[in-house]
Short mmCIF file of C-alpha atoms in Angstrom, two decimals:
data_model
loop_
_atom_site.label_atom_id
_atom_site.label_comp_id
_atom_site.label_asym_id
_atom_site.label_seq_id
_atom_site.Cartn_x
_atom_site.Cartn_y
_atom_site.Cartn_z
CA MET A 1 -14.07 -17.86 9.10
CA LYS A 2 -16.15 -17.29 12.39
CA GLN A 3 -18.82 -20.66 12.24
CA PHE A 4 -15.18 -22.30 11.24
CA LEU A 5 -13.50 -20.96 14.34
CA LYS A 6 -16.40 -21.86 16.31
CA ASN A 7 -16.53 -25.59 15.09
CA ILE A 8 -13.12 -26.36 16.21
CA HIS A 9 -13.35 -26.15 19.07
CA LEU A 10 -10.26 -23.37 19.89
CA SER A 11 -9.49 -21.15 22.51
CA SER A 12 -10.21 -17.64 22.50
CA ASN A 13 -6.95 -16.97 21.84
CA GLY A 14 -6.40 -19.51 19.89
CA ARG A 15 -9.79 -18.70 17.52
CA LEU A 16 -7.55 -14.46 17.60
CA ILE A 17 -4.51 -16.33 16.67
CA ALA A 18 -6.41 -18.60 13.93
CA LYS A 19 -8.19 -15.65 12.31
CA ASN A 20 -5.14 -13.36 12.18
CA ILE A 21 -3.12 -16.20 10.18
CA TYR A 22 -6.73 -17.12 7.98
CA TRP A 23 -6.16 -13.27 6.94
CA SER A 24 -2.06 -13.57 6.85
CA LEU A 25 -3.23 -16.24 4.54
CA LEU A 26 -4.84 -15.06 2.06
CA SER A 27 -3.05 -11.23 1.87
CA LYS A 28 -0.13 -14.26 1.13
CA VAL A 29 -2.01 -15.84 -1.63
CA VAL A 30 -3.47 -13.05 -3.30
CA ASN A 31 0.68 -11.70 -3.75
CA MET A 32 1.30 -14.99 -4.70
CA VAL A 33 -1.50 -15.44 -7.45
CA SER A 34 -0.70 -11.82 -7.86
CA ALA A 35 3.62 -13.00 -8.73
CA LEU A 36 2.27 -16.16 -10.85
CA PHE A 37 -0.06 -14.29 -13.46
CA VAL A 38 1.24 -10.65 -13.22
CA GLY A 39 4.70 -10.81 -11.73
CA ILE A 40 4.91 -13.97 -14.59
CA LEU A 41 3.89 -11.84 -17.21
CA VAL A 42 5.92 -8.85 -16.81
CA ALA A 43 8.99 -11.14 -16.36
CA ARG A 44 8.05 -12.19 -19.93
CA TYR A 45 6.45 -9.10 -21.41
CA LEU A 46 10.09 -7.12 -19.99
CA GLY A 47 13.05 -9.46 -20.87
CA PRO A 48 15.68 -11.46 -18.71
CA GLU A 49 18.29 -8.09 -19.62
CA GLN A 50 14.93 -5.53 -18.48
CA PHE A 51 13.31 -7.46 -15.72
CA GLY A 52 16.53 -8.06 -14.44
CA LEU A 53 17.53 -4.19 -14.26
CA MET A 54 14.54 -3.65 -12.89
CA ASN A 55 15.19 -5.83 -9.62
CA TYR A 56 18.26 -4.54 -9.29
CA VAL A 57 17.09 -1.24 -8.94
CA VAL A 58 15.00 -2.86 -6.01
CA SER A 59 17.61 -4.30 -4.48
CA TYR A 60 20.01 -1.35 -4.79
CA VAL A 61 17.28 1.09 -2.87
CA SER A 62 16.79 -2.02 -0.23
CA ILE A 63 20.41 -1.33 1.23
CA PHE A 64 19.26 1.15 2.28
CA LEU A 65 15.89 0.78 3.98
CA ILE A 66 16.99 -0.28 7.19
CA LEU A 67 18.60 3.21 7.59
CA ALA A 68 14.64 4.95 6.72
CA SER A 69 13.36 2.26 9.93
CA PHE A 70 16.35 1.83 12.47
CA GLY A 71 15.65 -1.02 13.24
CA PHE A 72 12.70 0.00 14.97
CA ASP A 73 9.85 -2.02 13.97
CA ASN A 74 10.57 -4.47 15.80
CA ILE A 75 11.61 -2.75 19.43
CA GLU A 76 7.87 -1.01 18.54
CA ILE A 77 6.09 -4.05 18.17
CA ARG A 78 7.41 -5.44 21.84
CA GLU A 79 7.05 -2.11 23.69
CA GLU A 80 3.20 -1.92 21.63
CA ALA A 81 2.24 -5.40 22.98
CA ARG A 82 3.53 -4.48 26.21
CA THR A 83 1.75 -1.17 27.46
CA PRO A 84 -1.27 -0.12 24.60
CA GLU A 85 -2.31 2.48 26.24
CA GLN A 86 1.20 4.32 25.44
CA LYS A 87 0.14 3.64 21.59
CA ASP A 88 0.01 7.72 21.26
CA LYS A 89 3.36 8.49 22.24
CA LEU A 90 5.49 5.37 20.78
CA ILE A 91 3.44 5.40 17.15
CA GLY A 92 3.75 9.08 17.29
CA THR A 93 7.22 9.37 18.02
CA THR A 94 8.69 6.72 15.42
CA PHE A 95 6.72 8.24 12.96
CA TRP A 96 8.65 11.14 13.24
CA LEU A 97 12.12 9.39 13.60
CA ARG A 98 11.22 7.59 11.18
CA ILE A 99 10.18 10.59 8.51
CA VAL A 100 13.46 12.57 9.02
CA LEU A 101 15.74 8.99 8.43
CA SER A 102 13.88 8.55 5.24
CA CYS A 103 14.35 12.12 4.27
CA ILE A 104 18.16 11.64 4.97
CA THR A 105 17.58 7.84 3.08
CA MET A 106 16.64 9.59 -0.17
CA THR A 107 19.19 11.82 -0.44
CA LEU A 108 21.90 9.40 0.34
CA ILE A 109 20.79 6.71 -2.31
CA VAL A 110 20.36 9.37 -4.69
CA PHE A 111 23.90 10.60 -4.20
CA THR A 112 25.52 6.81 -4.21
CA ALA A 113 23.64 6.20 -7.42
CA ILE A 114 25.78 9.34 -9.07
CA VAL A 115 28.47 8.81 -8.04
CA THR A 116 28.66 4.79 -8.39
CA GLU A 117 26.61 4.30 -11.41
CA SER A 118 27.72 5.49 -15.27
CA ASP A 119 24.40 5.17 -16.90
CA GLN A 120 22.15 8.02 -16.56
CA TYR A 121 19.08 6.25 -16.83
CA THR A 122 19.85 3.55 -14.24
CA ILE A 123 20.77 6.91 -11.89
CA ALA A 124 16.73 7.96 -13.21
CA ILE A 125 14.99 4.98 -12.36
CA ILE A 126 17.04 4.53 -8.71
CA ALA A 127 16.02 8.42 -7.35
CA LEU A 128 12.50 7.29 -8.70
CA TYR A 129 11.89 4.46 -7.00
CA ALA A 130 13.78 6.02 -3.87
CA LEU A 131 10.75 8.43 -3.39
CA SER A 132 9.34 4.78 -1.94
CA VAL A 133 10.95 5.13 1.05
CA ILE A 134 9.66 8.04 2.34
CA PHE A 135 5.88 6.15 2.59
CA SER A 136 7.60 3.80 4.73
CA ALA A 137 7.34 5.81 7.82
CA PHE A 138 3.33 4.48 8.09
CA ASP A 139 5.03 0.76 8.86
CA VAL A 140 4.51 1.85 12.29
CA ILE A 141 0.98 1.75 11.76
CA ARG A 142 1.52 -1.74 10.22
CA ASN A 143 3.49 -2.69 13.61
CA TYR A 144 1.23 -1.62 15.45
CA PHE A 145 -1.42 -3.73 14.57
CA THR A 146 1.26 -6.84 13.72
CA SER A 147 1.46 -5.55 18.34
CA GLN A 148 -2.34 -6.40 18.56
CA VAL A 149 -2.94 -9.15 17.02
CA MET A 150 -4.55 -6.78 13.87
CA ASN A 151 -3.41 -8.87 11.12
CA GLU A 152 -6.77 -8.19 9.65
CA TYR A 153 -6.59 -4.69 8.22
CA VAL A 154 -2.90 -5.62 6.93
CA ALA A 155 -4.11 -8.39 5.50
CA LYS A 156 -6.66 -5.63 3.71
CA VAL A 157 -3.83 -3.38 3.14
CA SER A 158 -1.59 -5.72 0.81
CA ILE A 159 -4.90 -7.15 -0.47
CA ALA A 160 -6.00 -3.36 -2.24
CA ARG A 161 -3.20 -1.89 -2.80
CA THR A 162 -1.89 -5.66 -4.90
CA VAL A 163 -5.02 -5.75 -6.85
CA VAL A 164 -4.10 -1.71 -7.74
CA ALA A 165 -0.98 -2.37 -8.33
CA CYS A 166 -1.99 -5.34 -10.83
CA ALA A 167 -4.46 -3.73 -12.37
CA LEU A 168 -2.08 -1.12 -13.28
CA LYS A 169 1.13 -3.50 -14.60
CA LEU A 170 -1.36 -5.19 -16.81
CA VAL A 171 -2.29 -2.05 -18.73
CA LEU A 172 1.25 -0.70 -18.83
CA VAL A 173 2.09 -4.36 -20.74
CA MET A 174 -0.88 -3.45 -23.30
CA LEU A 175 0.08 -0.18 -23.36
CA ASN A 176 3.27 -1.47 -24.57
CA ALA A 177 5.70 0.71 -21.58
CA SER A 178 8.68 1.14 -21.14
CA LEU A 179 10.60 0.12 -17.84
CA THR A 180 10.18 4.22 -16.65
CA TRP A 181 6.94 3.53 -16.25
CA PHE A 182 7.20 -0.18 -13.60
CA ILE A 183 9.26 1.52 -11.54
CA ALA A 184 6.55 4.43 -11.36
CA VAL A 185 4.41 1.60 -9.91
CA LEU A 186 6.49 0.26 -8.00
CA THR A 187 6.80 3.65 -6.23
CA PHE A 188 3.20 3.92 -6.21
CA GLU A 189 2.55 0.58 -4.15
CA ALA A 190 4.16 2.23 -1.40
CA LEU A 191 1.96 4.69 -1.61
CA LEU A 192 -1.06 3.08 -1.87
CA GLN A 193 0.11 1.01 1.21
CA ALA A 194 1.09 4.45 3.56
CA GLN A 195 -2.76 5.55 2.51
CA GLY A 196 -4.11 1.97 3.38
CA PHE A 197 -2.64 1.86 6.62
CA TYR A 198 -3.53 5.29 7.01
CA ILE A 199 -7.19 4.30 6.75
CA ALA A 200 -7.84 1.42 8.32
CA TYR A 201 -5.75 2.89 11.44
CA SER A 202 -8.72 6.42 11.37
CA LYS A 203 -11.50 3.74 10.83
CA THR A 204 -10.50 1.16 13.75
CA VAL A 205 -8.63 2.72 16.16
CA GLY A 206 -8.41 6.69 15.69
CA ALA A 207 -7.22 9.74 14.72
CA VAL A 208 -4.12 10.05 13.46
CA ARG A 209 -3.55 13.58 14.94
CA GLN A 210 -3.69 11.99 18.47
CA TRP A 211 -0.12 10.88 18.17
CA PHE A 212 2.33 13.33 19.63
CA PHE A 213 6.19 12.78 19.43
CA ASP A 214 8.35 12.21 22.74
CA LYS A 215 11.75 12.83 23.13
CA ASN A 216 12.72 10.46 26.34
CA VAL A 217 10.91 7.88 24.00
CA ALA A 218 13.15 8.61 21.48
CA VAL A 219 16.15 8.56 22.94
CA PHE A 220 14.77 4.87 24.15
CA MET A 221 14.27 4.15 21.22
CA LEU A 222 17.04 5.02 19.48
CA LYS A 223 19.55 3.24 22.61
CA GLN A 224 17.25 -0.01 21.88
CA SER A 225 17.32 -0.31 18.07
CA PHE A 226 20.98 0.77 17.82
CA PRO A 227 22.02 -1.90 17.59
CA LEU A 228 18.66 -3.87 15.69
CA LEU A 229 19.85 -1.21 12.71
CA LEU A 230 23.74 -2.32 12.57
CA SER A 231 21.99 -5.59 12.35
CA GLY A 232 19.97 -5.25 10.28
CA ALA A 233 22.21 -3.08 8.21
CA ALA A 234 24.26 -6.25 7.20
CA ALA A 235 21.02 -8.04 7.20
CA TYR A 236 19.90 -5.80 4.48
CA ILE A 237 23.76 -5.63 2.01
CA PHE A 238 23.73 -9.87 2.53
CA LEU A 239 19.80 -10.27 1.63
CA ARG A 240 20.30 -8.05 -1.16
CA ILE A 241 23.93 -7.35 -2.00
CA ASP A 242 24.44 -10.97 -3.96
CA GLN A 243 21.98 -8.92 -7.26
CA VAL A 244 24.00 -6.03 -6.78
CA MET A 245 27.11 -8.04 -7.28
CA ILE A 246 25.76 -9.78 -10.40
CA GLY A 247 24.49 -6.80 -12.19
CA LYS A 248 28.35 -5.26 -11.70
CA MET A 249 30.05 -8.96 -12.18
CA ILE A 250 27.86 -10.20 -14.73
CA SER A 251 25.36 -9.25 -16.29
CA ASN A 252 21.42 -7.91 -15.95
CA ALA A 253 19.92 -10.54 -17.74
CA SER A 254 22.18 -12.64 -14.38
CA VAL A 255 20.01 -10.47 -12.65
CA GLY A 256 16.66 -11.27 -14.37
CA TYR A 257 17.72 -14.90 -14.05
CA PHE A 258 18.30 -15.32 -10.00
CA SER A 259 15.76 -12.91 -9.79
CA VAL A 260 12.88 -15.67 -10.95
CA ALA A 261 14.89 -18.06 -8.67
CA THR A 262 14.69 -15.13 -5.72
CA LYS A 263 10.98 -14.24 -6.07
CA ILE A 264 9.81 -17.54 -5.86
CA VAL A 265 12.13 -18.64 -3.31
CA GLU A 266 10.35 -14.87 -1.34
CA ILE A 267 6.49 -16.76 -1.69
CA LEU A 268 7.59 -20.04 0.17
CA LEU A 269 8.69 -17.84 2.97
CA PHE A 270 5.62 -16.94 3.70
CA VAL A 271 5.01 -19.34 6.43
CA PRO A 272 7.90 -18.48 8.89
CA THR A 273 6.77 -14.88 9.18
CA ILE A 274 2.97 -15.72 9.98
CA ILE A 275 3.71 -17.87 11.84
CA ILE A 276 6.03 -15.36 13.82
CA GLN A 277 4.59 -11.97 12.81
CA THR A 278 0.92 -13.48 14.45
CA ILE A 279 2.30 -15.47 18.01
CA SER A 280 5.30 -13.30 18.44
CA PRO A 281 2.67 -11.08 20.96
CA MET A 282 1.04 -13.93 22.38
CA LEU A 283 4.65 -15.35 23.33
CA VAL A 284 5.42 -11.90 24.80
CA LYS A 285 2.40 -11.49 27.27
CA ILE A 286 3.56 -14.87 28.05
CA LYS A 287 6.40 -15.51 28.89
CA LYS A 288 5.30 -12.71 31.76
CA LYS A 289 3.17 -14.98 33.00
CA ASP A 290 6.02 -18.54 33.21
CA GLU A 291 8.38 -18.24 32.02
CA GLN A 292 9.22 -21.78 31.76
CA GLN A 293 5.60 -22.02 29.19
CA TYR A 294 7.28 -19.47 27.02
CA LYS A 295 9.83 -21.78 25.95
CA GLN A 296 7.82 -24.50 25.74
CA ARG A 297 6.08 -22.82 23.21
CA SER A 298 9.14 -20.93 21.29
CA GLN A 299 10.07 -24.39 21.25
CA GLN A 300 7.12 -25.67 19.59
CA VAL A 301 6.72 -22.51 17.20
CA LEU A 302 10.50 -22.92 15.67
CA ASN A 303 9.78 -26.41 15.47
CA VAL A 304 6.56 -26.38 13.75
CA THR A 305 8.43 -23.38 11.07
CA VAL A 306 11.49 -25.40 10.96
CA TRP A 307 9.36 -28.21 9.19
CA ALA A 308 6.97 -26.55 7.22
CA SER A 309 9.96 -24.73 5.66
CA ILE A 310 12.22 -27.45 4.88
CA ALA A 311 9.03 -29.65 3.07
CA LEU A 312 8.66 -26.96 0.95
CA SER A 313 12.21 -26.82 0.15
CA ILE A 314 12.44 -30.20 -0.52
CA ILE A 315 8.97 -30.08 -3.01
CA THR A 316 9.67 -26.91 -5.09
CA SER A 317 13.23 -28.34 -5.70
CA LEU A 318 12.47 -30.98 -7.28
CA LEU A 319 8.99 -29.31 -9.13
CA ALA A 320 12.04 -26.52 -10.01
CA TYR A 321 12.35 -27.06 -14.06
CA TYR A 322 8.63 -27.27 -13.94
CA MET A 323 8.00 -23.73 -12.18
CA ILE A 324 10.57 -21.85 -14.22
CA ILE A 325 9.43 -23.35 -17.68
CA GLU A 326 6.27 -23.10 -17.92
CA ALA A 327 5.66 -20.20 -15.94
CA PHE A 328 8.48 -17.85 -16.88
CA GLY A 329 9.29 -19.91 -20.50
CA PRO A 330 12.81 -21.17 -22.40
CA ALA A 331 14.14 -16.97 -21.84
CA TYR A 332 14.60 -18.11 -18.32
CA GLN A 333 15.92 -21.76 -18.63
CA LEU A 334 18.34 -21.01 -17.04
CA ALA A 335 16.96 -20.00 -13.72
CA VAL A 336 16.37 -23.63 -13.13
CA ILE A 337 19.63 -24.47 -11.16
CA PRO A 338 18.97 -21.73 -9.41
CA LEU A 339 15.59 -22.03 -8.37
CA GLN A 340 17.03 -25.52 -7.21
CA ILE A 341 20.12 -24.66 -5.38
CA LEU A 342 17.61 -21.27 -3.91
CA SER A 343 14.85 -23.13 -2.41
CA PHE A 344 17.04 -24.68 -0.02
CA LYS A 345 18.09 -21.29 1.19
CA THR A 346 14.19 -21.37 3.21
CA ILE A 347 15.45 -23.25 5.64
CA GLY A 348 18.36 -20.62 7.23
CA THR A 349 16.09 -18.31 6.13
CA THR A 350 14.03 -20.10 8.77
CA LEU A 351 16.34 -20.96 11.65
CA ASN A 352 17.76 -16.54 10.81
CA VAL A 353 14.04 -15.21 11.94
CA ILE A 354 12.36 -17.57 14.17
CA SER A 355 15.35 -17.40 15.90
CA GLY A 356 15.97 -13.34 16.04
CA GLN A 357 12.17 -13.13 17.20
CA PHE A 358 13.54 -15.01 20.30
CA LEU A 359 15.82 -13.12 20.65
CA ILE A 360 13.82 -9.85 21.14
CA ILE A 361 11.11 -10.92 22.96
CA ASP A 362 14.62 -11.19 25.69
CA GLY A 363 15.87 -7.81 25.36
CA LEU A 364 18.70 -10.33 23.90
CA GLN A 365 19.60 -7.61 20.74
CA LYS A 366 22.47 -6.29 21.39
CA TYR A 367 25.25 -8.59 20.27
CA PHE A 368 22.22 -8.77 16.61
CA VAL A 369 25.07 -6.76 14.48
CA ILE A 370 27.51 -9.95 14.80
CA ARG A 371 25.18 -12.46 13.75
CA SER A 372 23.96 -10.53 10.98
CA LEU A 373 27.94 -9.29 10.40
CA SER A 374 29.30 -12.70 10.30
CA GLY A 375 26.67 -13.35 7.01
CA CYS A 376 27.09 -10.31 5.59
CA ILE A 377 31.47 -10.57 5.51
CA ALA A 378 30.81 -14.40 4.39
CA CYS A 379 28.36 -13.25 1.40
CA VAL A 380 30.38 -10.85 0.16
CA VAL A 381 33.97 -12.71 0.26
CA LEU A 382 32.74 -15.51 -0.76
CA ASN A 383 31.09 -13.96 -3.87
CA LEU A 384 33.56 -12.32 -4.79
CA LEU A 385 35.92 -15.65 -5.06
CA VAL A 386 32.92 -17.61 -6.82
CA ILE A 387 31.14 -15.45 -9.22
CA PRO A 388 34.42 -15.44 -11.77
CA THR A 389 34.55 -18.91 -11.91
CA TYR A 390 31.29 -20.30 -10.61
CA GLY A 391 28.30 -17.41 -11.77
CA ILE A 392 25.22 -16.65 -10.62
CA VAL A 393 25.63 -21.05 -9.78
CA GLY A 394 27.75 -20.02 -6.90
CA VAL A 395 25.96 -17.01 -5.67
CA CYS A 396 23.06 -19.12 -4.60
CA VAL A 397 25.56 -22.61 -2.80
CA ILE A 398 26.35 -18.77 -0.82
CA ALA A 399 22.80 -17.42 -0.34
CA CYS A 400 21.67 -21.18 1.30
CA ILE A 401 25.61 -20.95 3.33
CA THR A 402 25.04 -18.00 4.42
CA GLN A 403 22.00 -17.76 5.98
CA LEU A 404 22.93 -20.66 8.07
CA ILE A 405 25.86 -18.63 8.99
CA ALA A 406 23.84 -15.74 10.17
CA GLY A 407 20.90 -18.20 11.65
CA TRP A 408 22.55 -20.39 13.20
CA PHE A 409 26.25 -21.78 13.55
CA ILE A 410 27.22 -18.20 14.74
CA HIS A 411 25.37 -18.66 18.51
CA LEU A 412 26.97 -21.65 18.68
CA PHE A 413 30.32 -18.55 19.32
CA ILE A 414 27.92 -16.64 21.32
CA PRO A 415 27.48 -17.77 25.11
CA ILE A 416 24.22 -15.21 25.84
CA TYR A 417 22.89 -16.91 22.75
CA ARG A 418 23.65 -20.63 22.67
CA PRO A 419 21.12 -21.50 24.23
CA VAL A 420 19.16 -20.59 20.81
CA PHE A 421 21.69 -22.74 19.08
CA PHE A 422 20.23 -25.80 20.89
CA MET A 423 17.18 -25.00 20.66
CA GLN A 424 17.49 -25.41 16.95
CA CYS A 425 19.59 -27.80 16.70
CA LYS A 426 16.40 -29.98 18.63
CA SER A 427 14.34 -28.26 16.15
CA LEU A 428 16.23 -29.67 13.64
CA LEU A 429 16.91 -33.46 14.74
CA TRP A 430 13.23 -33.65 16.65
CA GLY A 431 11.25 -31.09 15.31
CA TRP A 432 9.14 -33.25 13.01
CA LYS A 433 7.12 -34.71 15.84
CA ASP A 434 5.52 -31.59 16.94
CA VAL A 435 4.65 -30.65 13.63
CA PHE A 436 1.94 -34.11 13.65
CA ARG A 437 0.76 -32.29 17.00
CA LEU A 438 -0.14 -28.83 15.24
CA LYS A 439 -3.30 -28.84 17.12
CA SER A 440 -2.43 -29.24 20.24
CA ILE A 441 -0.47 -26.09 20.86
CA PHE A 442 -4.11 -24.15 20.10
CA ILE A 443 -6.53 -25.85 22.01
CA ASN A 444 -8.24 -25.62 25.14
CA LYS A 445 -5.20 -25.48 28.12
CA ASN A 446 -2.70 -26.46 25.89
CA SER A 447 -3.99 -22.85 23.89
CA LEU A 448 -1.09 -20.36 23.92
CA THR A 449 -2.55 -18.10 26.54
#
């Protein structure tokens, strides 16, 4: 890897970006291999009904996760990129806030499950998976690594967790284990990740015992993150509520078909996710030095990610039949059309994720709630209208529409976000040109510095 970076003559920052993209890609490749082999094996073993129930449980718990994180992630990354010397105070304060919020969230998950679910088994496995919430507090370490463009360690933790979890799932399949054990492994994955972050931080940065809680930082984080909490809550709901609604209004088997299509689409999102996670700290530094260069680089990042997503969406839609039938088998044939439609959700999601990060860098997260709330309301209302008639096909169409509403169209009606709307329009119309100038973004005087 080091020799390769030297041979292509990148700038120091370009090499740093390339190195982190390499590790992030490697992590995503491992996860994709897991999804394509172990994930497919588990889906085949459990069948649409049980696989659907498992994903229903995951979606149910995920709706509450935003309360545990309180929207801290992006604010923490931004502040640690600006003032890395204050890491112990920033990480420590955020960690203890998340521990308290995680305990509250776990209690809320179990309580609502008891109230809303009639099946005792479903309640039990929801409670089991809810334990994973407490381990999410260690994501503060992941955020620190991201803020310092040290994605290598995040990737290594992810790879180790994935390998161990895959091995356990294979053992469960060979032992003809019940769904309960698969839920237990999902919870154990969260524990493995928390342990991995702890070990990586201790070995590369410093002792966790140096973290400390600061009341003023806590107040600052809560105030800064509150708009992101509201928008995040709406975002989590409209990203996950479709599977919950399908389970409630149609069947667990339908959730299984929808989940299979969704998991393939989630693999496509590694492109915008890797690019923005790697470039974001660099953009923060560029903004402090040169506002004009920041705008130029932001447009380039948006152009490349959007058009990469468009290409992936088209390819996936065309190959959907072969992906489903060859991988998951005839039992999941009803997932083909959902995948053909959902593949285009990637475009709206990319517009949403990238523009959201730009707004955070600019300190304009105050109105995030309007973005996410628009998508959330549209998702719930439209799904209630289309599910009885069109089933999961209608849900897939609505999923694509709501991402475009929340991540692009709503910006036109929020004056302070209107410049982002025009950036996105420019990207959709002319952004493909930057795909052919990709190298110039990173090298020599044109690099991200």
